[in-house]
């Protein structure tokens, strides 16, 4: 755990301070180097722990596990970004109250429920996950760019549809597969 902390803390601090200090500043580069050293220490500790490891490295030899978790990280980042930024956009740019902005997140929740009812049983029944995974990633790219086009004059219904697509993607490409 200490090695993981040595990896993540300097990286987070470097990303936070990088714009202020400059990305080529010695302090920023030193933090990135310390984070990289922590990552090496973490991987060595995981290898030494074998089956008791926090992240058993032999699991990553399985391509299904590796691809699924890689996609899960990307989908998680996109969905977390949408969940973090969309309510702020709706309140600060569109002038909605916090309650109204929260209610505008319902399409995303509905998308998660619909995808779970479609993708989960399909993958369980057929065993085919690649098409669902690739389709989910493609939709995630579309939804992410769609969120990037939101402006003050974008109708709320379009924002809701974008949130619904992001919710569908989060379940389809993330959990259900």
Short mmCIF file of N, CA and C in Angstrom, two decimals:
data_model
loop_
_atom_site.label_atom_id
_atom_site.label_comp_id
_atom_site.label_asym_id
_atom_site.label_seq_id
_atom_site.Cartn_x
_atom_site.Cartn_y
_atom_site.Cartn_z
N UNK A 1 0.82 -1.19 0.00
CA UNK A 1 0.00 0.00 0.00
C UNK A 1 0.87 1.26 0.00
N UNK A 2 1.98 1.19 0.72
CA UNK A 2 2.88 2.34 0.77
C UNK A 2 3.44 2.66 -0.63
N UNK A 3 3.77 1.63 -1.38
CA UNK A 3 4.28 1.85 -2.74
C UNK A 3 3.20 2.46 -3.62
N UNK A 4 1.95 2.06 -3.44
CA UNK A 4 0.86 2.64 -4.21
C UNK A 4 0.67 4.11 -3.87
N UNK A 5 0.81 4.43 -2.60
CA UNK A 5 0.72 5.83 -2.17
C UNK A 5 1.88 6.64 -2.76
N UNK A 6 3.09 6.05 -2.74
CA UNK A 6 4.26 6.73 -3.31
C UNK A 6 4.07 6.94 -4.81
N UNK A 7 3.31 6.07 -5.44
CA UNK A 7 3.03 6.21 -6.88
C UNK A 7 1.98 7.30 -7.13
N UNK A 8 0.86 7.24 -6.43
CA UNK A 8 -0.28 8.08 -6.76
C UNK A 8 -0.18 9.51 -6.24
N UNK A 9 0.29 9.70 -5.03
CA UNK A 9 0.32 11.04 -4.45
C UNK A 9 1.16 12.02 -5.27
N UNK A 10 2.39 11.68 -5.61
CA UNK A 10 3.18 12.63 -6.43
C UNK A 10 2.55 12.88 -7.80
N UNK A 11 1.94 11.85 -8.40
CA UNK A 11 1.32 12.04 -9.71
C UNK A 11 0.13 13.00 -9.61
N UNK A 12 -0.69 12.82 -8.59
CA UNK A 12 -1.83 13.72 -8.41
C UNK A 12 -1.36 15.15 -8.14
N UNK A 13 -0.35 15.29 -7.31
CA UNK A 13 0.17 16.62 -7.01
C UNK A 13 0.79 17.25 -8.25
N UNK A 14 1.49 16.47 -9.05
CA UNK A 14 2.10 16.99 -10.28
C UNK A 14 1.03 17.46 -11.26
N UNK A 15 -0.04 16.70 -11.39
CA UNK A 15 -1.11 17.08 -12.31
C UNK A 15 -1.81 18.35 -11.81
N UNK A 16 -1.94 18.45 -10.49
CA UNK A 16 -2.57 19.65 -9.93
C UNK A 16 -1.70 20.89 -10.08
N UNK A 17 -0.40 20.75 -9.82
CA UNK A 17 0.50 21.89 -9.82
C UNK A 17 1.15 22.15 -11.19
N UNK A 18 1.08 21.19 -12.10
CA UNK A 18 1.71 21.33 -13.41
C UNK A 18 1.33 22.59 -14.15
N UNK A 19 0.03 22.92 -14.22
CA UNK A 19 -0.33 24.16 -14.93
C UNK A 19 0.24 25.42 -14.27
N UNK A 20 0.37 25.40 -12.96
CA UNK A 20 0.88 26.57 -12.25
C UNK A 20 2.40 26.67 -12.35
N UNK A 21 3.07 25.55 -12.13
CA UNK A 21 4.52 25.54 -12.14
C UNK A 21 5.10 25.48 -13.55
N UNK A 22 4.36 24.87 -14.45
CA UNK A 22 4.86 24.59 -15.80
C UNK A 22 5.17 23.11 -15.91
N UNK A 23 4.82 22.51 -17.01
CA UNK A 23 4.99 21.06 -17.17
C UNK A 23 6.45 20.66 -17.28
N UNK A 24 7.31 21.57 -17.71
CA UNK A 24 8.73 21.25 -17.84
C UNK A 24 9.53 21.71 -16.62
N UNK A 25 8.85 22.24 -15.60
CA UNK A 25 9.52 22.69 -14.38
C UNK A 25 10.13 21.49 -13.65
N UNK A 26 11.26 21.72 -13.02
CA UNK A 26 11.96 20.64 -12.31
C UNK A 26 11.12 19.99 -11.23
N UNK A 27 10.31 20.79 -10.52
CA UNK A 27 9.46 20.22 -9.47
C UNK A 27 8.41 19.27 -10.04
N UNK A 28 7.80 19.68 -11.15
CA UNK A 28 6.79 18.83 -11.79
C UNK A 28 7.43 17.54 -12.30
N UNK A 29 8.56 17.67 -12.96
CA UNK A 29 9.24 16.48 -13.48
C UNK A 29 9.71 15.56 -12.35
N UNK A 30 10.15 16.14 -11.24
CA UNK A 30 10.57 15.34 -10.09
C UNK A 30 9.39 14.56 -9.51
N UNK A 31 8.23 15.20 -9.46
CA UNK A 31 7.03 14.51 -8.96
C UNK A 31 6.64 13.36 -9.89
N UNK A 32 6.72 13.60 -11.20
CA UNK A 32 6.42 12.51 -12.14
C UNK A 32 7.43 11.37 -11.98
N UNK A 33 8.68 11.70 -11.79
CA UNK A 33 9.71 10.65 -11.60
C UNK A 33 9.46 9.88 -10.31
N UNK A 34 9.10 10.57 -9.25
CA UNK A 34 8.79 9.90 -7.98
C UNK A 34 7.58 9.00 -8.14
N UNK A 35 6.58 9.45 -8.88
CA UNK A 35 5.41 8.62 -9.15
C UNK A 35 5.77 7.38 -9.95
N UNK A 36 6.64 7.54 -10.94
CA UNK A 36 7.09 6.39 -11.74
C UNK A 36 7.87 5.40 -10.87
N UNK A 37 8.70 5.92 -9.98
CA UNK A 37 9.44 5.04 -9.06
C UNK A 37 8.48 4.30 -8.14
N UNK A 38 7.46 5.00 -7.67
CA UNK A 38 6.45 4.35 -6.84
C UNK A 38 5.71 3.27 -7.59
N UNK A 39 5.45 3.50 -8.89
CA UNK A 39 4.79 2.48 -9.70
C UNK A 39 5.67 1.23 -9.82
N UNK A 40 6.95 1.43 -10.04
CA UNK A 40 7.88 0.29 -10.12
C UNK A 40 7.89 -0.46 -8.79
N UNK A 41 7.96 0.27 -7.67
CA UNK A 41 7.93 -0.37 -6.35
C UNK A 41 6.63 -1.14 -6.13
N UNK A 42 5.52 -0.55 -6.58
CA UNK A 42 4.22 -1.20 -6.43
C UNK A 42 4.17 -2.50 -7.23
N UNK A 43 4.64 -2.45 -8.48
CA UNK A 43 4.63 -3.66 -9.31
C UNK A 43 5.53 -4.75 -8.73
N UNK A 44 6.68 -4.35 -8.20
CA UNK A 44 7.57 -5.33 -7.56
C UNK A 44 6.92 -5.93 -6.32
N UNK A 45 6.24 -5.11 -5.53
CA UNK A 45 5.56 -5.60 -4.34
C UNK A 45 4.42 -6.55 -4.72
N UNK A 46 3.72 -6.24 -5.82
CA UNK A 46 2.64 -7.11 -6.27
C UNK A 46 3.18 -8.46 -6.73
N UNK A 47 4.30 -8.43 -7.42
CA UNK A 47 4.91 -9.68 -7.88
C UNK A 47 5.37 -10.52 -6.70
N UNK A 48 5.94 -9.86 -5.70
CA UNK A 48 6.43 -10.57 -4.52
C UNK A 48 5.28 -11.16 -3.71
N UNK A 49 4.14 -10.47 -3.68
CA UNK A 49 2.98 -10.94 -2.90
C UNK A 49 2.27 -12.11 -3.57
N UNK A 50 2.51 -12.34 -4.84
CA UNK A 50 1.94 -13.46 -5.62
C UNK A 50 0.42 -13.46 -5.52
N UNK A 51 -0.16 -14.54 -4.98
CA UNK A 51 -1.62 -14.67 -4.94
C UNK A 51 -2.29 -13.71 -3.96
N UNK A 52 -1.55 -13.18 -3.02
CA UNK A 52 -2.11 -12.25 -2.03
C UNK A 52 -2.01 -10.80 -2.49
N UNK A 53 -1.63 -10.58 -3.72
CA UNK A 53 -1.43 -9.22 -4.24
C UNK A 53 -2.76 -8.48 -4.36
N UNK A 54 -2.67 -7.18 -4.24
CA UNK A 54 -3.83 -6.32 -4.44
C UNK A 54 -4.34 -6.45 -5.88
N UNK A 55 -3.43 -6.44 -6.82
CA UNK A 55 -3.73 -6.67 -8.24
C UNK A 55 -2.82 -7.79 -8.73
N UNK A 56 -3.27 -9.04 -8.65
CA UNK A 56 -2.41 -10.14 -9.10
C UNK A 56 -2.04 -9.97 -10.58
N UNK A 57 -0.75 -9.79 -10.84
CA UNK A 57 -0.30 -9.52 -12.20
C UNK A 57 -0.57 -10.65 -13.19
N UNK A 58 -0.61 -11.94 -12.79
CA UNK A 58 -0.93 -12.97 -13.78
C UNK A 58 -2.32 -12.82 -14.40
N UNK A 59 -3.21 -12.14 -13.70
CA UNK A 59 -4.56 -11.94 -14.26
C UNK A 59 -4.50 -11.11 -15.54
N UNK A 60 -3.50 -10.24 -15.65
CA UNK A 60 -3.40 -9.37 -16.82
C UNK A 60 -2.89 -10.11 -18.05
N UNK A 61 -2.48 -11.36 -17.89
CA UNK A 61 -2.11 -12.17 -19.06
C UNK A 61 -3.34 -12.63 -19.82
N UNK A 62 -4.48 -12.65 -19.15
CA UNK A 62 -5.74 -13.02 -19.79
C UNK A 62 -6.22 -11.82 -20.60
N UNK A 63 -6.30 -11.95 -21.94
CA UNK A 63 -6.67 -10.80 -22.77
C UNK A 63 -8.08 -10.28 -22.48
N UNK A 64 -9.01 -11.16 -22.12
CA UNK A 64 -10.37 -10.72 -21.81
C UNK A 64 -10.33 -9.80 -20.59
N UNK A 65 -9.61 -10.22 -19.56
CA UNK A 65 -9.49 -9.42 -18.34
C UNK A 65 -8.83 -8.08 -18.63
N UNK A 66 -7.75 -8.10 -19.39
CA UNK A 66 -7.01 -6.88 -19.68
C UNK A 66 -7.83 -5.90 -20.50
N UNK A 67 -8.45 -6.38 -21.56
CA UNK A 67 -9.25 -5.50 -22.42
C UNK A 67 -10.45 -4.96 -21.66
N UNK A 68 -11.13 -5.83 -20.94
CA UNK A 68 -12.32 -5.40 -20.20
C UNK A 68 -11.96 -4.32 -19.19
N UNK A 69 -10.88 -4.52 -18.44
CA UNK A 69 -10.50 -3.53 -17.43
C UNK A 69 -9.97 -2.25 -18.05
N UNK A 70 -9.28 -2.35 -19.18
CA UNK A 70 -8.85 -1.14 -19.88
C UNK A 70 -10.04 -0.31 -20.33
N UNK A 71 -11.03 -0.98 -20.92
CA UNK A 71 -12.25 -0.28 -21.35
C UNK A 71 -12.99 0.28 -20.14
N UNK A 72 -13.02 -0.48 -19.07
CA UNK A 72 -13.71 -0.03 -17.86
C UNK A 72 -13.09 1.25 -17.31
N UNK A 73 -11.77 1.38 -17.37
CA UNK A 73 -11.09 2.59 -16.91
C UNK A 73 -11.50 3.78 -17.79
N UNK A 74 -11.49 3.58 -19.12
CA UNK A 74 -11.87 4.67 -20.03
C UNK A 74 -13.33 5.08 -19.83
N UNK A 75 -14.21 4.09 -19.75
CA UNK A 75 -15.63 4.38 -19.56
C UNK A 75 -15.84 5.07 -18.21
N UNK A 76 -15.17 4.57 -17.19
CA UNK A 76 -15.31 5.18 -15.87
C UNK A 76 -14.88 6.63 -15.86
N UNK A 77 -13.78 6.94 -16.55
CA UNK A 77 -13.31 8.33 -16.61
C UNK A 77 -14.32 9.22 -17.33
N UNK A 78 -14.87 8.73 -18.44
CA UNK A 78 -15.83 9.52 -19.19
C UNK A 78 -17.11 9.73 -18.39
N UNK A 79 -17.60 8.68 -17.76
CA UNK A 79 -18.84 8.79 -16.99
C UNK A 79 -18.63 9.66 -15.75
N UNK A 80 -17.50 9.49 -15.07
CA UNK A 80 -17.21 10.33 -13.92
C UNK A 80 -17.15 11.80 -14.33
N UNK A 81 -16.53 12.06 -15.48
CA UNK A 81 -16.48 13.44 -15.98
C UNK A 81 -17.86 13.98 -16.25
N UNK A 82 -18.71 13.16 -16.87
CA UNK A 82 -20.08 13.61 -17.16
C UNK A 82 -20.86 13.85 -15.87
N UNK A 83 -20.73 12.95 -14.91
CA UNK A 83 -21.44 13.10 -13.65
C UNK A 83 -20.95 14.30 -12.85
N UNK A 84 -19.70 14.67 -13.03
CA UNK A 84 -19.14 15.80 -12.30
C UNK A 84 -19.45 17.14 -12.97
N UNK A 85 -19.34 17.17 -14.29
CA UNK A 85 -19.43 18.44 -15.00
C UNK A 85 -20.85 18.80 -15.41
N UNK A 86 -21.66 17.82 -15.78
CA UNK A 86 -23.00 18.13 -16.30
C UNK A 86 -23.87 18.89 -15.31
N UNK A 87 -23.95 18.48 -14.03
CA UNK A 87 -24.77 19.28 -13.11
C UNK A 87 -24.27 20.71 -12.96
N UNK A 88 -22.94 20.89 -12.98
CA UNK A 88 -22.40 22.25 -12.90
C UNK A 88 -22.76 23.06 -14.13
N UNK A 89 -22.67 22.43 -15.30
CA UNK A 89 -23.05 23.10 -16.55
C UNK A 89 -24.51 23.53 -16.48
N UNK A 90 -25.35 22.62 -16.03
CA UNK A 90 -26.78 22.92 -15.98
C UNK A 90 -27.10 24.05 -15.00
N UNK A 91 -26.35 24.12 -13.90
CA UNK A 91 -26.60 25.17 -12.92
C UNK A 91 -25.97 26.51 -13.33
N UNK A 92 -24.70 26.46 -13.72
CA UNK A 92 -23.98 27.71 -13.97
C UNK A 92 -24.27 28.31 -15.34
N UNK A 93 -24.42 27.46 -16.35
CA UNK A 93 -24.62 27.96 -17.72
C UNK A 93 -26.10 28.08 -18.06
N UNK A 94 -26.86 27.05 -17.69
CA UNK A 94 -28.28 27.05 -18.04
C UNK A 94 -29.16 27.72 -16.99
N UNK A 95 -28.62 27.94 -15.78
CA UNK A 95 -29.37 28.63 -14.74
C UNK A 95 -30.39 27.77 -14.01
N UNK A 96 -30.21 26.45 -14.06
CA UNK A 96 -31.15 25.57 -13.35
C UNK A 96 -30.81 25.54 -11.86
N UNK A 97 -31.83 25.23 -11.06
CA UNK A 97 -31.59 25.06 -9.63
C UNK A 97 -30.88 23.72 -9.42
N UNK A 98 -30.28 23.51 -8.24
CA UNK A 98 -29.65 22.21 -7.99
C UNK A 98 -30.62 21.04 -8.13
N UNK A 99 -31.86 21.23 -7.73
CA UNK A 99 -32.87 20.17 -7.85
C UNK A 99 -33.16 19.88 -9.32
N UNK A 100 -33.32 20.93 -10.11
CA UNK A 100 -33.59 20.74 -11.54
C UNK A 100 -32.40 20.08 -12.24
N UNK A 101 -31.19 20.50 -11.86
CA UNK A 101 -30.00 19.89 -12.45
C UNK A 101 -29.91 18.42 -12.07
N UNK A 102 -30.25 18.10 -10.83
CA UNK A 102 -30.26 16.70 -10.41
C UNK A 102 -31.29 15.89 -11.18
N UNK A 103 -32.45 16.47 -11.41
CA UNK A 103 -33.48 15.77 -12.18
C UNK A 103 -33.06 15.57 -13.64
N UNK A 104 -32.23 16.48 -14.15
CA UNK A 104 -31.73 16.31 -15.52
C UNK A 104 -30.74 15.16 -15.64
N UNK A 105 -30.32 14.61 -14.51
CA UNK A 105 -29.43 13.44 -14.53
C UNK A 105 -30.24 12.14 -14.67
N UNK A 106 -31.57 12.23 -14.57
CA UNK A 106 -32.41 11.04 -14.71
C UNK A 106 -32.24 10.32 -16.05
N UNK A 107 -32.08 11.04 -17.18
CA UNK A 107 -31.85 10.31 -18.43
C UNK A 107 -30.61 9.42 -18.38
N UNK A 108 -29.57 9.87 -17.68
CA UNK A 108 -28.36 9.05 -17.56
C UNK A 108 -28.67 7.79 -16.75
N UNK A 109 -29.43 7.94 -15.68
CA UNK A 109 -29.83 6.79 -14.87
C UNK A 109 -30.71 5.85 -15.68
N UNK A 110 -31.63 6.39 -16.44
CA UNK A 110 -32.49 5.56 -17.29
C UNK A 110 -31.66 4.81 -18.33
N UNK A 111 -30.65 5.46 -18.89
CA UNK A 111 -29.76 4.79 -19.84
C UNK A 111 -29.04 3.63 -19.21
N UNK A 112 -28.61 3.79 -17.95
CA UNK A 112 -27.94 2.70 -17.24
C UNK A 112 -28.88 1.52 -17.05
N UNK A 113 -30.12 1.79 -16.66
CA UNK A 113 -31.09 0.72 -16.43
C UNK A 113 -31.42 0.00 -17.73
N UNK A 114 -31.65 0.74 -18.81
CA UNK A 114 -32.00 0.13 -20.09
C UNK A 114 -30.84 -0.73 -20.60
N UNK A 115 -29.63 -0.22 -20.54
CA UNK A 115 -28.48 -0.99 -21.01
C UNK A 115 -28.29 -2.25 -20.18
N UNK A 116 -28.50 -2.14 -18.88
CA UNK A 116 -28.37 -3.32 -18.02
C UNK A 116 -29.37 -4.40 -18.36
N UNK A 117 -30.56 -3.98 -18.77
CA UNK A 117 -31.60 -4.95 -19.14
C UNK A 117 -31.38 -5.56 -20.52
N UNK A 118 -30.60 -4.88 -21.35
CA UNK A 118 -30.36 -5.38 -22.71
C UNK A 118 -29.01 -6.10 -22.80
N UNK A 119 -27.95 -5.39 -22.47
CA UNK A 119 -26.60 -5.93 -22.68
C UNK A 119 -26.27 -7.08 -21.75
N UNK A 120 -26.61 -6.95 -20.47
CA UNK A 120 -26.28 -8.01 -19.50
C UNK A 120 -26.83 -9.37 -19.88
N UNK A 121 -28.16 -9.48 -20.06
CA UNK A 121 -28.71 -10.78 -20.45
C UNK A 121 -28.20 -11.28 -21.81
N UNK A 122 -27.98 -10.34 -22.75
CA UNK A 122 -27.48 -10.76 -24.06
C UNK A 122 -26.11 -11.41 -23.94
N UNK A 123 -25.21 -10.75 -23.20
CA UNK A 123 -23.85 -11.28 -23.05
C UNK A 123 -23.89 -12.59 -22.25
N UNK A 124 -24.72 -12.65 -21.22
CA UNK A 124 -24.83 -13.87 -20.42
C UNK A 124 -25.35 -15.03 -21.26
N UNK A 125 -26.35 -14.77 -22.08
CA UNK A 125 -26.97 -15.82 -22.89
C UNK A 125 -26.08 -16.25 -24.05
N UNK A 126 -25.48 -15.28 -24.73
CA UNK A 126 -24.74 -15.61 -25.95
C UNK A 126 -23.24 -15.82 -25.71
N UNK A 127 -22.71 -15.22 -24.66
CA UNK A 127 -21.27 -15.29 -24.43
C UNK A 127 -20.48 -14.34 -25.31
N UNK A 128 -21.16 -13.59 -26.13
CA UNK A 128 -20.50 -12.64 -27.03
C UNK A 128 -20.42 -11.28 -26.36
N UNK A 129 -19.23 -10.87 -26.06
CA UNK A 129 -19.05 -9.60 -25.37
C UNK A 129 -18.33 -8.56 -26.23
N UNK A 130 -17.59 -9.02 -27.23
CA UNK A 130 -16.76 -8.09 -28.00
C UNK A 130 -17.57 -7.03 -28.74
N UNK A 131 -18.65 -7.45 -29.38
CA UNK A 131 -19.49 -6.50 -30.12
C UNK A 131 -20.12 -5.47 -29.20
N UNK A 132 -20.59 -5.94 -28.03
CA UNK A 132 -21.19 -5.03 -27.07
C UNK A 132 -20.13 -4.07 -26.54
N UNK A 133 -18.96 -4.59 -26.26
CA UNK A 133 -17.87 -3.77 -25.74
C UNK A 133 -17.44 -2.72 -26.77
N UNK A 134 -17.24 -3.14 -28.02
CA UNK A 134 -16.83 -2.19 -29.06
C UNK A 134 -17.93 -1.17 -29.36
N UNK A 135 -19.18 -1.63 -29.40
CA UNK A 135 -20.29 -0.71 -29.61
C UNK A 135 -20.40 0.30 -28.48
N UNK A 136 -20.18 -0.17 -27.26
CA UNK A 136 -20.21 0.73 -26.11
C UNK A 136 -19.11 1.77 -26.16
N UNK A 137 -17.92 1.35 -26.56
CA UNK A 137 -16.81 2.30 -26.66
C UNK A 137 -17.09 3.33 -27.76
N UNK A 138 -17.61 2.87 -28.89
CA UNK A 138 -17.94 3.80 -29.98
C UNK A 138 -18.99 4.80 -29.53
N UNK A 139 -20.03 4.32 -28.83
CA UNK A 139 -21.05 5.24 -28.32
C UNK A 139 -20.48 6.19 -27.27
N UNK A 140 -19.52 5.70 -26.48
CA UNK A 140 -18.90 6.56 -25.48
C UNK A 140 -18.16 7.72 -26.15
N UNK A 141 -17.47 7.43 -27.22
CA UNK A 141 -16.76 8.49 -27.95
C UNK A 141 -17.77 9.51 -28.48
N UNK A 142 -18.87 9.02 -29.05
CA UNK A 142 -19.90 9.92 -29.56
C UNK A 142 -20.48 10.77 -28.43
N UNK A 143 -20.83 10.13 -27.31
CA UNK A 143 -21.42 10.86 -26.19
C UNK A 143 -20.44 11.87 -25.61
N UNK A 144 -19.17 11.51 -25.52
CA UNK A 144 -18.17 12.43 -24.97
C UNK A 144 -18.02 13.66 -25.86
N UNK A 145 -17.96 13.45 -27.18
CA UNK A 145 -17.89 14.61 -28.09
C UNK A 145 -19.18 15.41 -28.04
N UNK A 146 -20.30 14.73 -27.87
CA UNK A 146 -21.59 15.41 -27.77
C UNK A 146 -21.58 16.33 -26.55
N UNK A 147 -21.08 15.85 -25.43
CA UNK A 147 -20.98 16.70 -24.24
C UNK A 147 -20.07 17.90 -24.51
N UNK A 148 -19.08 17.71 -25.33
CA UNK A 148 -18.18 18.81 -25.65
C UNK A 148 -18.82 19.90 -26.49
N UNK A 149 -19.96 19.62 -27.11
CA UNK A 149 -20.64 20.61 -27.94
C UNK A 149 -21.73 21.36 -27.19
N UNK A 150 -21.98 21.02 -25.93
CA UNK A 150 -23.03 21.69 -25.18
C UNK A 150 -22.67 23.16 -24.99
N UNK A 151 -23.65 24.00 -25.21
CA UNK A 151 -23.44 25.45 -25.07
C UNK A 151 -24.63 26.04 -24.33
N UNK A 152 -24.58 27.33 -24.09
CA UNK A 152 -25.65 28.00 -23.37
C UNK A 152 -26.98 27.91 -24.11
N UNK A 153 -26.93 27.87 -25.44
CA UNK A 153 -28.17 27.84 -26.21
C UNK A 153 -28.61 26.43 -26.62
N UNK A 154 -27.92 25.38 -26.13
CA UNK A 154 -28.31 24.01 -26.43
C UNK A 154 -29.61 23.70 -25.71
N UNK A 155 -30.63 23.21 -26.43
CA UNK A 155 -31.89 22.87 -25.76
C UNK A 155 -31.68 21.78 -24.69
N UNK A 156 -32.46 21.85 -23.64
CA UNK A 156 -32.33 20.88 -22.55
C UNK A 156 -32.61 19.45 -23.00
N UNK A 157 -33.50 19.27 -23.98
CA UNK A 157 -33.80 17.91 -24.42
C UNK A 157 -32.57 17.26 -25.05
N UNK A 158 -31.76 18.05 -25.77
CA UNK A 158 -30.53 17.49 -26.37
C UNK A 158 -29.52 17.13 -25.29
N UNK A 159 -29.44 17.95 -24.26
CA UNK A 159 -28.56 17.65 -23.13
C UNK A 159 -29.02 16.36 -22.45
N UNK A 160 -30.34 16.20 -22.31
CA UNK A 160 -30.89 14.98 -21.70
C UNK A 160 -30.61 13.74 -22.53
N UNK A 161 -30.72 13.87 -23.84
CA UNK A 161 -30.43 12.72 -24.71
C UNK A 161 -28.94 12.35 -24.62
N UNK A 162 -28.08 13.35 -24.58
CA UNK A 162 -26.64 13.08 -24.44
C UNK A 162 -26.36 12.37 -23.12
N UNK A 163 -27.02 12.80 -22.06
CA UNK A 163 -26.84 12.15 -20.76
C UNK A 163 -27.36 10.72 -20.80
N UNK A 164 -28.47 10.49 -21.49
CA UNK A 164 -29.01 9.14 -21.63
C UNK A 164 -28.07 8.22 -22.39
N UNK A 165 -27.47 8.73 -23.45
CA UNK A 165 -26.51 7.94 -24.22
C UNK A 165 -25.29 7.61 -23.35
N UNK A 166 -24.81 8.59 -22.58
CA UNK A 166 -23.66 8.34 -21.70
C UNK A 166 -24.02 7.29 -20.65
N UNK A 167 -25.22 7.34 -20.10
CA UNK A 167 -25.64 6.33 -19.14
C UNK A 167 -25.73 4.95 -19.76
N UNK A 168 -26.27 4.88 -20.97
CA UNK A 168 -26.37 3.60 -21.68
C UNK A 168 -24.98 3.02 -21.90
N UNK A 169 -24.07 3.90 -22.31
CA UNK A 169 -22.70 3.47 -22.58
C UNK A 169 -22.02 2.99 -21.30
N UNK A 170 -22.24 3.70 -20.20
CA UNK A 170 -21.55 3.35 -18.96
C UNK A 170 -21.91 1.94 -18.53
N UNK A 171 -23.15 1.54 -18.73
CA UNK A 171 -23.54 0.19 -18.33
C UNK A 171 -23.17 -0.82 -19.41
N UNK A 172 -23.38 -0.43 -20.65
CA UNK A 172 -23.14 -1.35 -21.76
C UNK A 172 -21.66 -1.72 -21.88
N UNK A 173 -20.81 -0.71 -21.91
CA UNK A 173 -19.38 -0.98 -22.09
C UNK A 173 -18.68 -1.25 -20.78
N UNK A 174 -19.31 -0.89 -19.69
CA UNK A 174 -18.67 -1.05 -18.40
C UNK A 174 -19.09 -2.30 -17.66
N UNK A 175 -20.18 -2.24 -16.92
CA UNK A 175 -20.53 -3.31 -16.00
C UNK A 175 -21.12 -4.55 -16.68
N UNK A 176 -21.99 -4.37 -17.65
CA UNK A 176 -22.73 -5.53 -18.16
C UNK A 176 -21.89 -6.53 -18.91
N UNK A 177 -20.81 -6.08 -19.48
CA UNK A 177 -20.00 -6.99 -20.27
C UNK A 177 -19.08 -7.73 -19.35
#
